mmCIF file of C-alpha atoms and ligand atoms in Angstrom:
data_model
loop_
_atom_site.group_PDB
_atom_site.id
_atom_site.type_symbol
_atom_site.label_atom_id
_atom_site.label_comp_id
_atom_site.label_asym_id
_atom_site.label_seq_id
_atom_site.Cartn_x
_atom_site.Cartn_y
_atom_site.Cartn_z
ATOM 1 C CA UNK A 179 -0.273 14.566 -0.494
ATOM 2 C CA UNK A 180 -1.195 15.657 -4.185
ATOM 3 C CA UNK A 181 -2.662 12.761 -6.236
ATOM 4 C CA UNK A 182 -2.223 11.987 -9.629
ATOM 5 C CA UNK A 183 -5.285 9.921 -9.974
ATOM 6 C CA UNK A 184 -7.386 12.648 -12.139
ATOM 7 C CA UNK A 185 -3.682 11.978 -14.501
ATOM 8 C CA UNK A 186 -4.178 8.268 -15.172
ATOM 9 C CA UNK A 187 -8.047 7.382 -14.670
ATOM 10 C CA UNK A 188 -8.379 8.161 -18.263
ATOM 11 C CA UNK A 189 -6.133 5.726 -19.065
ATOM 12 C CA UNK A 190 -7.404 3.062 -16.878
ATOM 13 C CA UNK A 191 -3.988 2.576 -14.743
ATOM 14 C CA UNK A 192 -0.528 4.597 -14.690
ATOM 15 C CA UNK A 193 0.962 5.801 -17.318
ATOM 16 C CA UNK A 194 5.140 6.004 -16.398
ATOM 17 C CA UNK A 195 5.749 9.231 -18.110
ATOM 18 C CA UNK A 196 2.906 11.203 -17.645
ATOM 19 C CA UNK A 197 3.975 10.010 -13.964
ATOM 20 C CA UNK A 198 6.998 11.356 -14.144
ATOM 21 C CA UNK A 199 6.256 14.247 -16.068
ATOM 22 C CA UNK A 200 3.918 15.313 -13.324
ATOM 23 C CA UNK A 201 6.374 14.695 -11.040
ATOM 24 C CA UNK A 202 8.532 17.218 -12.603
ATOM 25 C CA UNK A 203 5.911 19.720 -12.700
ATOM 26 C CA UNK A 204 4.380 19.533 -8.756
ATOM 27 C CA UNK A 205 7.370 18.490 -6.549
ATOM 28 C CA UNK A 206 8.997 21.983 -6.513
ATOM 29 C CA UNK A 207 5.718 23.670 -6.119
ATOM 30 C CA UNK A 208 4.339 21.485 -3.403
ATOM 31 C CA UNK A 209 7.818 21.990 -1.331
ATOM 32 C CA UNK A 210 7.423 25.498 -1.225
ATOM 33 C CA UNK A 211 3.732 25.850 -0.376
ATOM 34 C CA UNK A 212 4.571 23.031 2.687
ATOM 35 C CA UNK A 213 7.040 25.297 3.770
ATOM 36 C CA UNK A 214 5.130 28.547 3.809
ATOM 37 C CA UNK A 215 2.234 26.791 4.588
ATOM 38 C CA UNK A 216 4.140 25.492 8.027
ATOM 39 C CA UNK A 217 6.027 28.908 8.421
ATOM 40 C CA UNK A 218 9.675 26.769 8.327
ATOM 41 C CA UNK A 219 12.497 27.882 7.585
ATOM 42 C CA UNK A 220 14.711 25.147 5.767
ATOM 43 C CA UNK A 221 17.834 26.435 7.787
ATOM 44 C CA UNK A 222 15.628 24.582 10.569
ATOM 45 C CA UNK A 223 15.255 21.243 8.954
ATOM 46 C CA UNK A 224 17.671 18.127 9.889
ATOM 47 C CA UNK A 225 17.544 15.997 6.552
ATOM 48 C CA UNK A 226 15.311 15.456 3.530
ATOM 49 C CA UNK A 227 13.684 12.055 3.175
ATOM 50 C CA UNK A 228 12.599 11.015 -0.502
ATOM 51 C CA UNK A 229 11.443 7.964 -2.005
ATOM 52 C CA UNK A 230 14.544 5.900 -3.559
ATOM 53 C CA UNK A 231 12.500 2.960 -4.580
ATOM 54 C CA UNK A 232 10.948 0.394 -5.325
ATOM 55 C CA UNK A 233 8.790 1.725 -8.380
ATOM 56 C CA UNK A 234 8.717 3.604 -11.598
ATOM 57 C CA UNK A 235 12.208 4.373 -12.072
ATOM 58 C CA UNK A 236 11.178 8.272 -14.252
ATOM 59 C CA UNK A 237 8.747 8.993 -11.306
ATOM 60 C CA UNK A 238 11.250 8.010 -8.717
ATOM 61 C CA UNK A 239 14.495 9.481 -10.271
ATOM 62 C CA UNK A 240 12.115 13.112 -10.469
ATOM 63 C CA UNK A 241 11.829 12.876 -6.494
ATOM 64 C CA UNK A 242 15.572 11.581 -5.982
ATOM 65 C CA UNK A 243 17.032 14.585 -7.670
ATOM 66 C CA UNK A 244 14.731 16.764 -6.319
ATOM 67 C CA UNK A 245 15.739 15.785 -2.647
ATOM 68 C CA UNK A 246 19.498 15.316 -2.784
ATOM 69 C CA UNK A 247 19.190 18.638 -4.512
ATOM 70 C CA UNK A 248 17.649 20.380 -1.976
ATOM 71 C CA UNK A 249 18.999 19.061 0.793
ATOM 72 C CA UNK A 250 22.813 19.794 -0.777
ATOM 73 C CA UNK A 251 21.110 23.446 -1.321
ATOM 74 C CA UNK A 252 20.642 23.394 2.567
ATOM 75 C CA UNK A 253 23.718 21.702 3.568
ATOM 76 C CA UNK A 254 21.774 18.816 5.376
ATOM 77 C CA UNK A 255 21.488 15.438 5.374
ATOM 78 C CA UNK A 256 19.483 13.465 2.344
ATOM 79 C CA UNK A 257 17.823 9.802 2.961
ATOM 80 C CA UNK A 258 16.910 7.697 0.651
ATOM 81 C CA UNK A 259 13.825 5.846 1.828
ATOM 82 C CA UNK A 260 12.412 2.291 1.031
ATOM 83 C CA UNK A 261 9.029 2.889 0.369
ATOM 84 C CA UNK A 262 7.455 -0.143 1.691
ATOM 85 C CA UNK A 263 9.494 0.279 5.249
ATOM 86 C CA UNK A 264 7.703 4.377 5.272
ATOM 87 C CA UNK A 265 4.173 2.095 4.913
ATOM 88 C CA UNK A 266 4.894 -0.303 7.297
ATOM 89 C CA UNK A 267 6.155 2.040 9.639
ATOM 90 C CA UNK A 268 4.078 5.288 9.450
ATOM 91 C CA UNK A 269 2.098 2.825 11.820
ATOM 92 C CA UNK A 270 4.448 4.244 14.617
ATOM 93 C CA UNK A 271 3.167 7.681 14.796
ATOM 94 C CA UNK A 272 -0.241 6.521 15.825
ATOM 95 C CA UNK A 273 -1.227 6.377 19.601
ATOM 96 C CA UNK A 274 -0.986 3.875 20.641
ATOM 97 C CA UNK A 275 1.729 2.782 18.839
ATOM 98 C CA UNK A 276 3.086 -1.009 18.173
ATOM 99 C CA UNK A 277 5.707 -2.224 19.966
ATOM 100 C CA UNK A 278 8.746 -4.013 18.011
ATOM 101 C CA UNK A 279 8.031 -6.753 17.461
ATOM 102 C CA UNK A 280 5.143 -6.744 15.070
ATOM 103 C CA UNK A 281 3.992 -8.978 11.899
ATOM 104 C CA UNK A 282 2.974 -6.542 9.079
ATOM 105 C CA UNK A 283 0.358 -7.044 6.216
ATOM 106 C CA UNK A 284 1.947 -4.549 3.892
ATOM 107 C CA UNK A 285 -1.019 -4.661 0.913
ATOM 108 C CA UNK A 286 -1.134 -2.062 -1.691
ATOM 109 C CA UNK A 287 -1.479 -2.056 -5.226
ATOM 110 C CA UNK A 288 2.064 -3.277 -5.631
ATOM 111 C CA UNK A 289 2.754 -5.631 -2.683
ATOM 112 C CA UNK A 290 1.128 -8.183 -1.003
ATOM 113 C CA UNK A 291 3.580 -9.191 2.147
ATOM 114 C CA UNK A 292 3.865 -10.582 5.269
ATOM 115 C CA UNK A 293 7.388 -9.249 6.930
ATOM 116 C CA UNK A 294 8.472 -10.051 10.570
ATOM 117 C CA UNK A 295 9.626 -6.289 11.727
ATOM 118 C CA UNK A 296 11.823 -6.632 14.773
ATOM 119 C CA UNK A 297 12.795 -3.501 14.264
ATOM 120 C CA UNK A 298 13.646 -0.201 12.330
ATOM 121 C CA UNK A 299 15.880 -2.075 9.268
ATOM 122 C CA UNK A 300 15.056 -5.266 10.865
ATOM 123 C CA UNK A 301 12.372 -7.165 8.317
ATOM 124 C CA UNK A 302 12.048 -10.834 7.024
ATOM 125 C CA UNK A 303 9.622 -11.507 4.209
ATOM 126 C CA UNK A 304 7.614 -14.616 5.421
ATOM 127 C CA UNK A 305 5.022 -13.939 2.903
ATOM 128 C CA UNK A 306 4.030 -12.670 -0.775
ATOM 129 C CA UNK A 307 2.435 -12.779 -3.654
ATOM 130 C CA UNK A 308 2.772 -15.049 -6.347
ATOM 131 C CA UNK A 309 1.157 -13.068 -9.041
ATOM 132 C CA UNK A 310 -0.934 -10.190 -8.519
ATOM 133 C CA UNK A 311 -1.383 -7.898 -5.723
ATOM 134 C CA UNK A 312 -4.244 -7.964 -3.461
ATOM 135 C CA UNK A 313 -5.250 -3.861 -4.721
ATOM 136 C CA UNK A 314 -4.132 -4.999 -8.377
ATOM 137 C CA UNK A 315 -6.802 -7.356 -8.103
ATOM 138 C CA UNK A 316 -9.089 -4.744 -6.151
ATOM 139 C CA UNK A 317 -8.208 -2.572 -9.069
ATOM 140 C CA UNK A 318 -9.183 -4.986 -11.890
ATOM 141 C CA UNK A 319 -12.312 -6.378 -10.596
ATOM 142 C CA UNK A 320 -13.557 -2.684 -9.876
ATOM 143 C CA UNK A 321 -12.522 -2.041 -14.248
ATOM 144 C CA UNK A 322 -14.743 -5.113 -15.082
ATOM 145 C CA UNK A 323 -17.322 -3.807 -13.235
ATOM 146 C CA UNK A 324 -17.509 -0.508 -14.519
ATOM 147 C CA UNK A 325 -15.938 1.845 -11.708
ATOM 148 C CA UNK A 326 -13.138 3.856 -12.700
ATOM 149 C CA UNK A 327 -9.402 3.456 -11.736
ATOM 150 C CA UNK A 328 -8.588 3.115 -9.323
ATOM 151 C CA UNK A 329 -11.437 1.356 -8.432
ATOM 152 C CA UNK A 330 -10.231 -0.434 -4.452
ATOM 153 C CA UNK A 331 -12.112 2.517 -2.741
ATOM 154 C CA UNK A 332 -15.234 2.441 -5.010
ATOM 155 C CA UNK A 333 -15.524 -1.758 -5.114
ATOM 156 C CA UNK A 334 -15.371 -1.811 -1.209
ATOM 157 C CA UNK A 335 -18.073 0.745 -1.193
ATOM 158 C CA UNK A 336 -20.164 -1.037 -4.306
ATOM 159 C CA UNK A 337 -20.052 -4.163 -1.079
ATOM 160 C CA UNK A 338 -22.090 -2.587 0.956
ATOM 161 C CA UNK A 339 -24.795 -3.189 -1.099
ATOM 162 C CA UNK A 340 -24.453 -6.730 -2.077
ATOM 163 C CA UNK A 341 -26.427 -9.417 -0.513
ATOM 164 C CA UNK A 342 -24.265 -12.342 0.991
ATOM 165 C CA UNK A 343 -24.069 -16.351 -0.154
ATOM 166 C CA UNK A 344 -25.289 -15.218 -3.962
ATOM 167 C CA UNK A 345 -21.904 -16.314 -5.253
ATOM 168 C CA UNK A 346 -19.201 -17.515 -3.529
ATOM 169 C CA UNK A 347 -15.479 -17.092 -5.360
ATOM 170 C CA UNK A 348 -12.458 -19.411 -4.685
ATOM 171 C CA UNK A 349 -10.257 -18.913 -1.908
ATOM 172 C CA UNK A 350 -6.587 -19.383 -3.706
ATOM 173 C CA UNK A 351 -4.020 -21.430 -1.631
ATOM 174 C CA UNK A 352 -6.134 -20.754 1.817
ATOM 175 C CA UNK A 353 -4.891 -24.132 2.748
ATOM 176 C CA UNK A 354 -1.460 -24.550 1.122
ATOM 177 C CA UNK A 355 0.933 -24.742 3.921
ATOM 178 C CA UNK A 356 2.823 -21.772 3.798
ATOM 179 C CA UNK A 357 2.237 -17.636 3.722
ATOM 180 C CA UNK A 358 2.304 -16.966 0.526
ATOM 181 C CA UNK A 359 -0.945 -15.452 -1.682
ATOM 182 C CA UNK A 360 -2.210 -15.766 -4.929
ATOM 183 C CA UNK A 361 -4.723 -13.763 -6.508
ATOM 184 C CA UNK A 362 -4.877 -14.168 -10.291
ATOM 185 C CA UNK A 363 -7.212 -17.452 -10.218
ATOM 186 C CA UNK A 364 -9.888 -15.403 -8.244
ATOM 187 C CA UNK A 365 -9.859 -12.568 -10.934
ATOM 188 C CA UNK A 366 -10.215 -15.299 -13.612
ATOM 189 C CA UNK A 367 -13.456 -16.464 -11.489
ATOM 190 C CA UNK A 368 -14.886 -13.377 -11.093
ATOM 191 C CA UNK A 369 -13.963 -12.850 -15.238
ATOM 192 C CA UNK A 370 -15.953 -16.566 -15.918
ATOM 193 C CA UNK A 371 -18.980 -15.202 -13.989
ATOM 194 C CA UNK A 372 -19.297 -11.729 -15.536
ATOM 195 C CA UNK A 373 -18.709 -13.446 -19.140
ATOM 196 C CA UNK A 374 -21.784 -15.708 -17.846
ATOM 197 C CA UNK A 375 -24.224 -12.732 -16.012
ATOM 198 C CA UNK A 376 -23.699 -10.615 -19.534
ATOM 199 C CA UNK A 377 -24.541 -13.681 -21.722
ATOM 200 C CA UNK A 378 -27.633 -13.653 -20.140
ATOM 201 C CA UNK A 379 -28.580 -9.819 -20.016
ATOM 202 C CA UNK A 380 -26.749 -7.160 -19.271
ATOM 203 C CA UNK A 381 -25.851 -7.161 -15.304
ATOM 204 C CA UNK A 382 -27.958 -5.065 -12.320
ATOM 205 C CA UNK A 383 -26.763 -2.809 -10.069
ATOM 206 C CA UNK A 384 -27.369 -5.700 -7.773
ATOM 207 C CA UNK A 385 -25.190 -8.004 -9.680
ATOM 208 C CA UNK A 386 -22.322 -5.425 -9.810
ATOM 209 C CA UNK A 387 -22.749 -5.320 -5.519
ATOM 210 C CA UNK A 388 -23.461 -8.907 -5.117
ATOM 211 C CA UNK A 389 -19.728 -9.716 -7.315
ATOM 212 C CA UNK A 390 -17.854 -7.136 -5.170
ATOM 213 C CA UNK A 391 -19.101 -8.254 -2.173
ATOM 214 C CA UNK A 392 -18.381 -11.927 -2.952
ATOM 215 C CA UNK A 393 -14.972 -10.659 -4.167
ATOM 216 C CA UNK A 394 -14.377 -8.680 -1.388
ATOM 217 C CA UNK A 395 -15.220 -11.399 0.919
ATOM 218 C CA UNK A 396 -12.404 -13.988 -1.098
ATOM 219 C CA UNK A 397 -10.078 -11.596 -0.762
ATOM 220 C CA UNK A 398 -10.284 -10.893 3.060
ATOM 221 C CA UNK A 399 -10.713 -14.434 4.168
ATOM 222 C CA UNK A 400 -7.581 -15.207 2.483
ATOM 223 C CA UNK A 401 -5.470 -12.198 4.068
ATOM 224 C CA UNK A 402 -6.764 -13.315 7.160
ATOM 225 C CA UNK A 403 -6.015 -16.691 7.064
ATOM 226 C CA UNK A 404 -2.396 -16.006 6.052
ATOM 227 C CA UNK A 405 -2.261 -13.302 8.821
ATOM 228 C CA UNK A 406 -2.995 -16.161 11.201
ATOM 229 C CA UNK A 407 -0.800 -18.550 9.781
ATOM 230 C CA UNK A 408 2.159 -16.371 10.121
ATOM 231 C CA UNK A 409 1.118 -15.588 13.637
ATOM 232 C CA UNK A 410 1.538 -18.942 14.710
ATOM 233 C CA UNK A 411 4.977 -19.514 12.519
ATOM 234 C CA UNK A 412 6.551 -16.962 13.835
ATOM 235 C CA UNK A 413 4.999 -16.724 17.353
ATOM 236 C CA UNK A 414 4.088 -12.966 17.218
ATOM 237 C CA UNK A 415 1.583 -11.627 18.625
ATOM 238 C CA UNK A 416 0.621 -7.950 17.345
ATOM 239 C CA UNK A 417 -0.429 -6.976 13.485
ATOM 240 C CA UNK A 418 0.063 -4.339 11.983
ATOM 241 C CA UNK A 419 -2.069 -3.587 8.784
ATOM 242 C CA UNK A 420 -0.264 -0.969 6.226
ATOM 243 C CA UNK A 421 -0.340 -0.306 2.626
ATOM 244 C CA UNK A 422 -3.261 1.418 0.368
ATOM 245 C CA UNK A 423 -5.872 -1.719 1.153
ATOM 246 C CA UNK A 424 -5.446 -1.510 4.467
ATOM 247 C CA UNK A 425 -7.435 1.572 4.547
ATOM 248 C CA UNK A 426 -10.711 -1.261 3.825
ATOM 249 C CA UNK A 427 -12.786 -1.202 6.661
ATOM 250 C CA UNK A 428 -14.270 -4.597 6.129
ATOM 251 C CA UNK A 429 -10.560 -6.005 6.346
ATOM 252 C CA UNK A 430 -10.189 -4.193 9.540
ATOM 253 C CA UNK A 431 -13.025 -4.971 10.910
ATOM 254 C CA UNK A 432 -12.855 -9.108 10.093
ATOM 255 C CA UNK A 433 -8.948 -8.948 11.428
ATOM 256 C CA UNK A 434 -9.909 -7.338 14.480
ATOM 257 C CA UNK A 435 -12.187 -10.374 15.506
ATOM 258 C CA UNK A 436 -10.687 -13.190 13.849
ATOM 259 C CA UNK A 437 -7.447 -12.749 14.817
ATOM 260 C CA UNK A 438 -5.885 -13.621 18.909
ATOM 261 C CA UNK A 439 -3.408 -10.626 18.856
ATOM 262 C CA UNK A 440 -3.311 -6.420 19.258
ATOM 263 C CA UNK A 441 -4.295 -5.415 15.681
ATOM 264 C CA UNK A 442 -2.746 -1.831 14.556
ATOM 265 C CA UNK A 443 -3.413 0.303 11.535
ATOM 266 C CA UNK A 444 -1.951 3.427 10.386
ATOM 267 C CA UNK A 445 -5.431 6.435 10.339
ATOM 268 C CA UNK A 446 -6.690 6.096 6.789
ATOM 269 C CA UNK A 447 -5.152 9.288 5.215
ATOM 270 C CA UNK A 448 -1.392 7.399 6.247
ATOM 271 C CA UNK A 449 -2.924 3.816 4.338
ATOM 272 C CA UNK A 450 -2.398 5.094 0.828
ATOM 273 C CA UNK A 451 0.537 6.584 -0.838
ATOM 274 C CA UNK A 452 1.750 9.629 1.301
ATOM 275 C CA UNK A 453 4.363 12.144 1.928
ATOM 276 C CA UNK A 454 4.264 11.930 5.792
ATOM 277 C CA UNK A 455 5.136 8.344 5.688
ATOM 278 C CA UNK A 456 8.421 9.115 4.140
ATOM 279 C CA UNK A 457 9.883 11.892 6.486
ATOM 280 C CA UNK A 458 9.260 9.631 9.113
ATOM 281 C CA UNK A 459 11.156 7.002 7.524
ATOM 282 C CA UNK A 460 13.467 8.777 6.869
ATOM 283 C CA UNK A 461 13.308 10.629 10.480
ATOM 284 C CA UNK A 462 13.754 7.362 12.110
ATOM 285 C CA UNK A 463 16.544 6.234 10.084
ATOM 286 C CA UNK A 464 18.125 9.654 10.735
ATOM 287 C CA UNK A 465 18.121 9.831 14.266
ATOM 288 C CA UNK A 466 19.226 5.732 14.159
ATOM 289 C CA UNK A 467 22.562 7.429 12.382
ATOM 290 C CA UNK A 468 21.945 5.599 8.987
ATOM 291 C CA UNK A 469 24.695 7.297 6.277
ATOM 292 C CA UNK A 470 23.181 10.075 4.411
ATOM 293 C CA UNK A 471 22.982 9.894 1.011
ATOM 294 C CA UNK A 472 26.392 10.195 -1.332
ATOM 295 C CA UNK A 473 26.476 13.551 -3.285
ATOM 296 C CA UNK A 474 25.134 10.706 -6.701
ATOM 297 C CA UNK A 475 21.765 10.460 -7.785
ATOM 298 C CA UNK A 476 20.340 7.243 -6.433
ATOM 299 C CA UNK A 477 16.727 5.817 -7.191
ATOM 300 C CA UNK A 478 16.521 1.959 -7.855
ATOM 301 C CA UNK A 479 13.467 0.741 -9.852
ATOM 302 C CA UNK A 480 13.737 -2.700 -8.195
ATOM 303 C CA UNK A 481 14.902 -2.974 -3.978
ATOM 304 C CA UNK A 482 13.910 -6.044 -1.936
ATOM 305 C CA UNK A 483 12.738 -4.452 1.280
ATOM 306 C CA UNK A 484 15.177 -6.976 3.417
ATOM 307 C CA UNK A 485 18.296 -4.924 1.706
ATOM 308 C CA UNK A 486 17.145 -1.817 2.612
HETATM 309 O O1 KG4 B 117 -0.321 2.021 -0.991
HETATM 310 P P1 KG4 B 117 -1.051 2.586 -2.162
HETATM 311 O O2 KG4 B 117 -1.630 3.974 -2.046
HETATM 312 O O3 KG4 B 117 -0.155 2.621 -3.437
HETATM 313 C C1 KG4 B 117 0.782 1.649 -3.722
HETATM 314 O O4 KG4 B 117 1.902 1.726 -3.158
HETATM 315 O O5 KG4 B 117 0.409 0.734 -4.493
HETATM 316 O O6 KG4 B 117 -2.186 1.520 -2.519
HETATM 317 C C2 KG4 B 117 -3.107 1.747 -3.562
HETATM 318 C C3 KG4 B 117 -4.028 0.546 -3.666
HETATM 319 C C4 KG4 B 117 -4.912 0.593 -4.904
HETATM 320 O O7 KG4 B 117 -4.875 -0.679 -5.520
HETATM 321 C C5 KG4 B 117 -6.302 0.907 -4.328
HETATM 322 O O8 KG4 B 117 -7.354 0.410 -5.118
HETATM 323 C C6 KG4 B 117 -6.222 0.204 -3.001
HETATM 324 O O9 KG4 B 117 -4.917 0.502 -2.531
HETATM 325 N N1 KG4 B 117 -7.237 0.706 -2.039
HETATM 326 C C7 KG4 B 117 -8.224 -0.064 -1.529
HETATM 327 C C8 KG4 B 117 -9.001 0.783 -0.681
HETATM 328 N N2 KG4 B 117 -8.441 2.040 -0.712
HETATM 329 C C9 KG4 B 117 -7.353 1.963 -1.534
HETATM 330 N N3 KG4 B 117 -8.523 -1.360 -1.713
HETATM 331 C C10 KG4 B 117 -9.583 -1.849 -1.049
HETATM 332 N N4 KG4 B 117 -10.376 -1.121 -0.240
HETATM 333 C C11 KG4 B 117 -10.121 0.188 -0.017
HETATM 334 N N5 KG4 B 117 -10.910 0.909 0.794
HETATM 335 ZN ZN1 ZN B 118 2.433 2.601 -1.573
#
């Protein structure tokens, strides 16, 4: 894993080309320090899993070409992995490990979804976001209140500290009948009340916990509710929790009481964006006999996870 966080933070989110750029600049690097690092021998690899997509098509076509490159350079197999299926299944390696089938809360800074997994290749969206996703908002409430990008990690921590029932932030479609999120009015609540705190003096350290907390607390109840909601639509019963936010502990913790079924969730260096997640996609696809990659270039800014 090499983060490009200390890239962007600057900037306040991701900037595609200095994504890509940097891309460009690590990948090659990082490949051969894994190998020596692991004393292997490519002659002894099977395949080479990259990303294909969904995402930023510069970033992504850097780590396709890089990939199908190598792994024509070693005369192996290349797969091109979804990279919400290498989130929802990295979940897999852990011990104990889920057994098909599962209901996944996939929530990251892109995605907020609920997928029936019956299997590997096997998913059905029951679930998503309207508008923004459940770290975008994470993200965006954390700029308002001062922390820098991206800010899920810091907010959640900024919680700790704030005292309960001092504000209380809407709870978008909790009760409309269906799985489906929305998270845009909450960030336009938690907007109203900052506007109003600053009017009247510049905001505590207090404040600032107090909002995340409430925030934090909106947020969860709502994942949770959904997460129950598909439960009893589609009459699973284990959860698995993947993606970047799942790495919260308060989300964890509240989903491991609230909820009547076996709750999984990938250890916390697997929640956010990793490397390992990939070659196990891509492992399990592999060993399933999925066709290798044509000889093309093949990266695809936009892939609905039920094609892949
Ligand atoms: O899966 P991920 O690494 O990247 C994407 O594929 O988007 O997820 C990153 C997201 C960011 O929005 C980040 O703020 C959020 O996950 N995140 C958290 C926590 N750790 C990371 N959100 C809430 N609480 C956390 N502890
Ligand atoms: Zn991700």
């Amino acid at each position: 894993m090499y983060s490009q966080i200390a890239v962007h933070a600057p900037h306040g989110g991701v900037v595609p080309e200095l994504a890509s750029r940097d891309h460009a600049i690590r990948l090659l690097p990082m490949v051969s320090e894994l190998l020596s690092n692991a004393k292997w021998d490519p002659t002894t690899l099977s395949g080479v899993a990259f990303t294909r997509g969904p995402g930023l098509i510069g970033a992504l076509m850097v780590g396709a070409t890089i990939g199908r490159t190598l792994a024509y350079m070693w005369n192996i197999p290349a797969i091109g992995v979804h990279h919400l299926e290498a989130h929802l299944l990295v979940v897999c390696l852990e011990d104990p490990a889920p057994a098909f089938p599962f209901l996944a809360l996939l929530v990251s800074g892109g995605h907020t979804l609920l997928i029936e997994v019956s299997g590997v290749g096997h998913y059905r969206v029951v679930g998503e976001s309207l508008d923004d996703a459940a770290g975008e908002a994470f993200d965006k409430t954390a700029k308002l209140l001062g922390l820098p990008y991206p800010g899920g990690a810091a907010l959640s921590r900024l919680a700790e500290q704030g005292r309960p029932d001092r504000v209380v932030f809407p709870r978008p479609r909790l009760h409309a009948p269906d799985c489906d999120f929305s998270f845009s009015g909450l960030k336009t609540a938690v907007n109203q009340y900052w506007k109003q705190l600053c009017a009247e003096g510049i905001p505590t350290a207090q404040d600032k916990a107090d909002i995340a907390l409430a925030f934090e607390q909106a947020v969860i109840d709502v994942l949770v509710a959904k997460v129950k909601r598909a439960l009893a639509d589609t009459g699973l019963s284990r959860v698995v929790l993947a993606g970047g936010v799942s790495a919260n502990q308060r989300l964890r913790g509240v989903m491991r009481h609230a909820i009547v079924a076996e709750v999984f969730y990938p250890r916390l260096e697997w929640c956010t964006d990793n490397g390992a997640m990939v070659a196990y996609a891509g492992y399990l696809r592999l060993s399933r006999g999925a066709m290798p990659e044509p000889l093309g270039i093949r990266a695809e800014a936009r892939w609905p996870l039920e094609a892949c």
